[in-house]
Coordinates of C-alpha atoms and ligand atoms in Angstrom, one line a residue:
X3 CA 200.3 165.3 158.3
X4 CA 203.4 163.8 156.5
X5 CA 205.0 166.2 154.1
X6 CA 205.8 165.3 150.5
X7 CA 209.5 165.3 149.5
X8 CA 209.1 168.4 147.3
X9 CA 207.4 170.2 150.2
X10 CA 210.2 169.3 152.5
X11 CA 212.6 170.9 150.1
X12 CA 210.5 174.1 150.1
X13 CA 209.1 173.5 146.6
X14 CA 205.5 174.4 146.4
X15 CA 203.4 171.3 145.4
X16 CA 200.0 169.8 145.2
X17 CA 199.1 166.1 145.9
X18 CA 198.1 165.6 142.3
X19 CA 199.7 167.0 139.1
X20 CA 198.1 167.6 135.8
X21 CA 200.0 166.1 132.9
X22 CA 199.8 168.3 129.8
X23 CA 200.8 165.7 127.1
X24 CA 197.3 165.8 125.7
X25 CA 197.3 169.6 125.1
X26 CA 197.7 171.0 121.6
X27 CA 196.0 168.3 119.5
X28 CA 197.9 165.8 117.3
X29 CA 201.6 164.9 117.4
X30 CA 201.8 165.5 113.6
X31 CA 204.3 168.1 112.6
X32 CA 202.0 169.2 109.9
X33 CA 199.1 170.2 112.2
X34 CA 199.1 173.5 113.9
X35 CA 197.3 174.1 117.2
X36 CA 194.1 176.1 117.1
X37 CA 192.2 178.4 119.3
X38 CA 190.0 175.5 120.3
X39 CA 193.0 173.7 121.7
X40 CA 193.8 176.8 123.8
X41 CA 190.2 176.9 125.0
X42 CA 190.3 173.2 125.8
X43 CA 193.6 173.7 127.8
X44 CA 192.1 176.6 129.6
X45 CA 189.1 174.6 130.7
X46 CA 191.3 171.7 131.8
X47 CA 193.5 174.1 133.9
X48 CA 190.4 175.8 135.4
X49 CA 189.1 172.3 136.4
X50 CA 192.5 171.3 137.8
X51 CA 192.8 174.6 139.8
X52 CA 189.2 174.1 141.2
X53 CA 190.3 170.8 142.8
X54 CA 193.6 172.3 144.1
X55 CA 196.0 171.1 141.4
X56 CA 198.8 173.7 141.1
X57 CA 201.5 171.4 139.6
X58 CA 201.7 171.1 135.7
X59 CA 203.8 168.6 133.9
X60 CA 205.2 169.2 130.4
X61 CA 207.9 168.0 128.1
X62 CA 209.4 169.7 125.1
X63 CA 208.3 166.9 122.8
X64 CA 204.6 166.8 123.8
X65 CA 202.6 167.2 120.6
X66 CA 205.9 168.4 119.2
X67 CA 206.0 171.6 121.4
X68 CA 202.3 172.5 120.8
X69 CA 201.4 171.4 124.3
X70 CA 203.7 174.0 125.8
X71 CA 202.7 176.6 123.2
X72 CA 199.0 176.1 124.1
X73 CA 199.8 176.3 127.8
X74 CA 201.8 179.5 127.1
X75 CA 198.6 181.0 125.5
X76 CA 196.7 180.1 128.7
X77 CA 199.3 181.9 130.8
X78 CA 199.1 184.9 128.4
X79 CA 195.4 185.1 129.0
X80 CA 195.8 184.6 132.8
X81 CA 199.3 186.0 133.6
X82 CA 198.6 186.0 137.4
X83 CA 198.6 182.2 137.2
X84 CA 202.4 181.9 136.6
X85 CA 203.3 182.7 140.2
X86 CA 200.5 180.5 141.6
X87 CA 201.6 177.3 139.9
X88 CA 204.6 175.0 139.5
X89 CA 205.7 174.2 135.9
X90 CA 207.8 171.2 135.3
X91 CA 209.1 170.2 131.8
X92 CA 211.5 167.6 130.4
X93 CA 214.3 167.5 127.8
X94 CA 216.5 164.8 126.3
X95 CA 214.3 163.0 123.8
X96 CA 214.6 163.7 120.1
X97 CA 211.6 162.5 118.1
X98 CA 212.0 160.6 114.8
X99 CA 213.0 163.1 112.2
X100 CA 213.3 162.2 108.5
X101 CA 215.8 159.3 108.3
X102 CA 216.7 159.7 111.9
X103 CA 215.1 157.4 114.5
X104 CA 213.8 158.6 117.9
X105 CA 216.7 158.9 120.2
X106 CA 218.0 160.5 123.5
X107 CA 220.3 163.4 123.9
X108 CA 221.7 164.7 127.2
X109 CA 224.5 166.7 125.6
X110 CA 224.9 170.3 126.7
X111 CA 224.4 171.4 123.1
X112 CA 221.0 169.8 123.2
X113 CA 219.9 170.6 126.7
X114 CA 220.6 174.4 126.6
X115 CA 218.7 175.3 123.5
X116 CA 215.9 172.9 124.4
X117 CA 215.3 174.8 127.6
X118 CA 215.3 178.1 125.6
X119 CA 212.6 176.5 123.4
X120 CA 210.5 175.5 126.4
X121 CA 210.7 179.0 127.9
X122 CA 209.8 180.7 124.7
X123 CA 206.8 178.4 124.0
X124 CA 205.5 178.8 127.6
X125 CA 206.2 182.5 127.5
X126 CA 207.8 182.4 130.9
X127 CA 211.3 183.4 132.2
X128 CA 211.8 180.3 134.3
X129 CA 210.5 176.8 134.9
X130 CA 210.4 175.4 138.4
X131 CA 211.7 171.9 137.7
X132 CA 213.5 170.4 134.6
X133 CA 213.6 166.6 134.2
X134 CA 215.8 164.5 132.0
X135 CA 213.2 162.6 130.2
X136 CA 214.6 159.1 129.7
X137 CA 218.1 157.7 130.2
X138 CA 220.6 158.5 127.5
X139 CA 223.2 155.7 127.5
X140 CA 225.8 158.3 126.2
X141 CA 225.2 160.7 129.1
X142 CA 228.2 162.4 130.6
X143 CA 227.4 163.6 134.2
X144 CA 230.0 166.3 134.2
X145 CA 228.6 167.7 131.0
X146 CA 225.1 167.6 132.3
X147 CA 226.3 169.3 135.5
X148 CA 227.8 172.2 133.4
X149 CA 224.5 172.6 131.6
X150 CA 222.5 172.5 134.8
X151 CA 224.8 175.1 136.5
X152 CA 224.4 177.4 133.6
X153 CA 220.6 177.1 133.7
X154 CA 220.5 177.6 137.4
X155 CA 222.8 180.6 137.3
X156 CA 220.8 182.3 134.6
X157 CA 217.6 181.8 136.6
X158 CA 216.0 179.7 133.8
X159 CA 215.6 176.6 135.8
X160 CA 215.1 176.4 139.6
X161 CA 215.3 172.7 140.3
X162 CA 216.3 169.5 138.5
X163 CA 215.0 165.9 138.4
X164 CA 214.9 162.8 136.2
X165 CA 212.3 160.5 134.7
X166 CA 212.4 156.7 134.1
X167 CA 215.7 156.2 135.9
X168 CA 217.1 153.5 138.2
X169 CA 218.9 154.1 141.5
X170 CA 222.2 153.4 139.8
X171 CA 221.6 156.0 137.1
X172 CA 220.4 158.6 139.7
X173 CA 223.5 158.0 141.9
X174 CA 225.7 158.2 138.8
X175 CA 224.3 161.6 137.9
X176 CA 224.0 163.0 141.4
X177 CA 227.7 162.6 142.2
X178 CA 228.4 165.2 139.5
X179 CA 225.4 167.5 139.8
X180 CA 225.7 170.6 142.0
X181 CA 222.0 170.5 142.9
X182 CA 219.9 167.6 144.3
X183 CA 217.7 165.5 142.0
X184 CA 214.3 166.3 143.4
X185 CA 212.0 164.1 141.2
X186 CA 211.9 160.8 139.5
X187 CA 208.9 160.3 137.3
X188 CA 208.0 156.7 136.4
X189 CA 205.0 154.7 135.1
X190 CA 202.9 153.4 138.0
X191 CA 199.3 152.3 138.0
X192 CA 197.0 149.4 138.5
X193 CA 198.2 148.4 135.0
X194 CA 201.9 148.9 135.8
X195 CA 202.2 147.6 139.3
X196 CA 205.7 146.1 139.1
X197 CA 206.9 148.8 141.5
X198 CA 205.0 146.9 144.1
X199 CA 205.5 143.4 142.8
X200 CA 209.3 143.8 142.6
X201 CA 209.5 144.3 146.4
X202 CA 207.1 141.4 147.1
X203 CA 208.8 138.9 144.8
X204 CA 212.2 139.0 146.4
X205 CA 213.7 135.5 146.2
X206 CA 210.6 134.1 144.2
X207 CA 210.4 132.9 140.7
X208 CA 207.4 135.2 140.0
X209 CA 209.7 138.2 140.2
X210 CA 212.2 137.0 137.6
X211 CA 210.6 138.8 134.7
X212 CA 210.2 142.0 136.6
X213 CA 211.6 145.0 134.7
X214 CA 211.3 147.4 137.6
X215 CA 214.7 148.6 138.9
X216 CA 215.8 146.9 142.2
X217 CA 215.2 148.9 145.3
X218 CA 213.9 152.0 143.4
X219 CA 211.0 152.8 145.8
X220 CA 213.2 152.4 148.9
X221 CA 216.1 154.4 147.3
X222 CA 213.8 157.4 146.4
X223 CA 212.3 157.5 149.9
X224 CA 215.7 157.4 151.5
X225 CA 217.0 160.1 149.3
X226 CA 213.8 162.2 149.7
X227 CA 213.2 162.2 145.9
X228 CA 209.6 162.9 144.9
X229 CA 208.1 159.9 143.1
X230 CA 205.8 161.0 140.4
X231 CA 203.5 158.4 138.7
X232 CA 202.9 158.8 135.0
X233 CA 200.0 156.9 133.4
X234 CA 198.3 156.7 136.8
X235 CA 194.8 156.3 135.4
X236 CA 196.0 153.4 133.3
X237 CA 194.4 155.3 130.4
X238 CA 191.0 154.6 131.9
X239 CA 191.2 150.8 131.7
X240 CA 189.8 150.3 135.1
X241 CA 187.7 153.4 135.4
X242 CA 185.2 153.3 132.5
X243 CA 187.1 152.9 129.2
X244 CA 186.3 149.4 127.9
X245 CA 189.3 148.3 125.9
X246 CA 188.5 146.3 122.7
X247 CA 190.6 143.4 123.9
X248 CA 189.7 143.6 127.6
X249 CA 190.0 140.2 129.2
X250 CA 187.6 138.8 131.8
X251 CA 190.1 139.5 134.5
X252 CA 190.5 143.2 133.4
X253 CA 186.7 143.6 133.5
X254 CA 186.6 142.1 136.9
X255 CA 189.2 144.6 138.2
X256 CA 187.2 147.4 136.7
X257 CA 184.1 146.0 138.4
X258 CA 185.9 145.9 141.8
X259 CA 187.0 149.6 141.3
X260 CA 183.4 150.5 140.5
X261 CA 182.1 148.6 143.6
X262 CA 184.6 150.4 145.9
X263 CA 183.7 153.7 144.3
X264 CA 180.0 153.1 144.9
X265 CA 180.5 151.9 148.5
X266 CA 182.5 155.0 149.3
X267 CA 180.3 157.4 147.4
X268 CA 183.1 158.4 145.1
X269 CA 184.4 158.0 141.5
X270 CA 186.4 155.1 139.9
X271 CA 189.1 157.6 139.1
X272 CA 189.5 158.5 142.7
X273 CA 189.8 154.9 143.7
X274 CA 192.4 154.1 141.0
X275 CA 194.5 157.1 142.2
X276 CA 193.9 156.4 145.9
X277 CA 195.5 153.0 145.4
X278 CA 198.7 154.7 144.3
X279 CA 198.6 157.4 146.9
X280 CA 198.1 155.1 149.8
X281 CA 201.8 154.1 149.5
X282 CA 203.8 155.6 152.3
X283 CA 206.2 157.3 149.7
X284 CA 203.4 159.8 149.0
X285 CA 203.5 159.2 145.3
X286 CA 202.3 162.1 143.2
X287 CA 200.1 160.9 140.3
X288 CA 200.4 163.0 137.1
X289 CA 196.9 162.6 135.6
X290 CA 196.9 162.9 131.8
X291 CA 193.4 163.9 131.0
X292 CA 192.3 167.0 129.1
X293 CA 188.6 166.4 130.0
X294 CA 187.5 168.8 132.7
X295 CA 184.9 166.3 134.0
X296 CA 187.5 163.6 134.3
X297 CA 189.8 166.0 136.1
X298 CA 187.0 166.8 138.6
X299 CA 186.4 163.1 139.0
X300 CA 189.9 162.8 140.5
X301 CA 188.9 165.3 143.3
X302 CA 188.4 162.7 146.0
X303 CA 191.6 160.8 145.5
X304 CA 193.4 162.1 148.6
X305 CA 190.6 161.4 150.9
X306 CA 190.1 157.9 149.4
X307 CA 193.7 157.2 149.9
X308 CA 193.3 157.9 153.6
X309 CA 190.1 155.8 153.8
X310 CA 191.3 152.8 151.8
X311 CA 191.9 149.8 154.0
X312 CA 194.8 147.4 153.7
X313 CA 192.3 144.7 152.6
X314 CA 190.9 146.8 149.8
X315 CA 194.4 147.8 148.7
X316 CA 195.6 144.2 148.5
X317 CA 192.3 143.1 146.8
X318 CA 193.0 145.7 144.0
X319 CA 196.6 144.6 143.6
X320 CA 195.8 140.9 143.4
X321 CA 192.9 141.5 141.0
X322 CA 195.0 143.8 138.8
X323 CA 197.8 141.2 138.8
X324 CA 195.4 138.7 137.3
X325 CA 194.1 141.2 134.8
X326 CA 197.6 142.1 133.5
X327 CA 198.9 138.5 133.2
X328 CA 200.5 138.2 129.7
Ligands
LIG413 N1 207.9 160.7 132.0 C1 207.4 160.0 131.0 O1 208.1 159.2 130.3 C2 206.0 160.1 130.6 C3 205.4 159.3 129.7 C4 204.0 159.5 129.4 C5 203.3 160.4 130.1 N2 203.9 161.2 131.0 C6 203.1 162.3 131.8 O2 202.1 161.6 132.5 C7 200.8 162.2 132.1 C8 199.8 161.1 132.2 O3 200.1 160.1 131.4 P1 199.0 159.3 130.5 O4 198.2 160.3 129.7 O5 199.7 158.2 129.8 O6 198.1 158.6 131.6 P2 196.7 158.5 132.3 O7 196.5 159.7 133.1 O8 196.7 157.2 132.8 O9 195.7 158.5 131.1 C9 195.1 159.6 130.5 C10 194.6 159.2 129.1 O10 193.6 158.2 129.3 C11 192.3 158.7 128.8 N3 191.3 158.3 129.8 C12 191.4 158.2 131.1 N4 190.2 157.7 131.6 C13 189.4 157.5 130.6 C14 188.1 156.9 130.5 N5 187.4 156.6 131.6 N6 187.6 156.8 129.2 C15 188.3 157.2 128.2 N7 189.5 157.7 128.2 C16 190.1 157.8 129.4 C17 192.4 160.2 128.8 O11 191.6 160.7 127.8 P3 190.9 162.2 128.0 O12 191.9 163.2 127.9 O13 189.8 162.1 127.0 O14 190.3 162.1 129.4 C18 193.9 160.4 128.4 O15 194.1 160.2 127.1 C19 201.0 162.8 130.8 O16 200.2 163.9 130.5 C20 202.5 163.3 130.9 O17 202.5 164.6 131.5 C21 205.2 161.1 131.3

């Protein structure tokens, strides 16, 4: 069986990851997390482990740090978990704060204390992978390299990656960084399928409005960078959540997903994820649900990605394209 890029680098991994953005309740600074949030997170982690998910995705900003704190409480209750799982977190976004707007910050002065905050909230001495969350136009690769070297040397971070970056930005950073960039996390789903369309529409007018960076999929495969998909369930749009403003075409795509699920004796969630996972790059979906039943509903995604035919894959793409027309 083909190995995923992270596995080839000797980093333990699972085919799916659990995104923890929904842990910890609201994003309001005024609300504290409660024991119920810890219980909810514990149930989500138990469900994820039961289907083989050992990879957990965080960011320092998720629910303003509460997501990591809640996860820290889960680890406190089950300390043996720490060595069994991979924890990834992200830095580099500063949320709106008083008069200041939301902004990016890849300065060493921001990165180093941010990582200390992550470790303290999670109650762990290290994280397996640290991502730079979203490109900071003011980034200085040499300064980031200094921060990363310090983090590696102190044992606080074992590997580094990025999120929402183009090949140019990754190359720009990599030439200064002492360690390889091992992950790029981007939005990919039946809703955001421009990662496929960009490649198909070379030299066609239809591709002109495409915001996806040129050659990103090919670049990441050539450089052996793990592609992680955020938003992979398209927030449920094609797997049971009927959106208020859902168009006829969107409902048709959801119906096609349902039909394929029924024909294959599986769930719509597994079909939606299988569509991403059939790609030869071995995309790792980062599912963002806190609902244990929905996590379990993703259980069959790997098998379905192996069973999905080319015709089914293209039928889903064409249907989703219609559904997402502006
Ligand atoms: N790198 C980045 O910039 C970035 C940005 C955003 C997110 N992320 C990461 O990616 C993860 C996943 O992202 P995501 O949460 O946007 O994507 P997602 O996995 O596509 O969607 C999960 C969300 O959709 C809801 N949902 C799914 N199916 C549903 C259904 N059938 N009915 C009702 N609700 C349904 C879930 O609610 P329930 O919880 O109730 O199931 C949850 O709120 C996050 O947790 C985070 O780790 C990264």
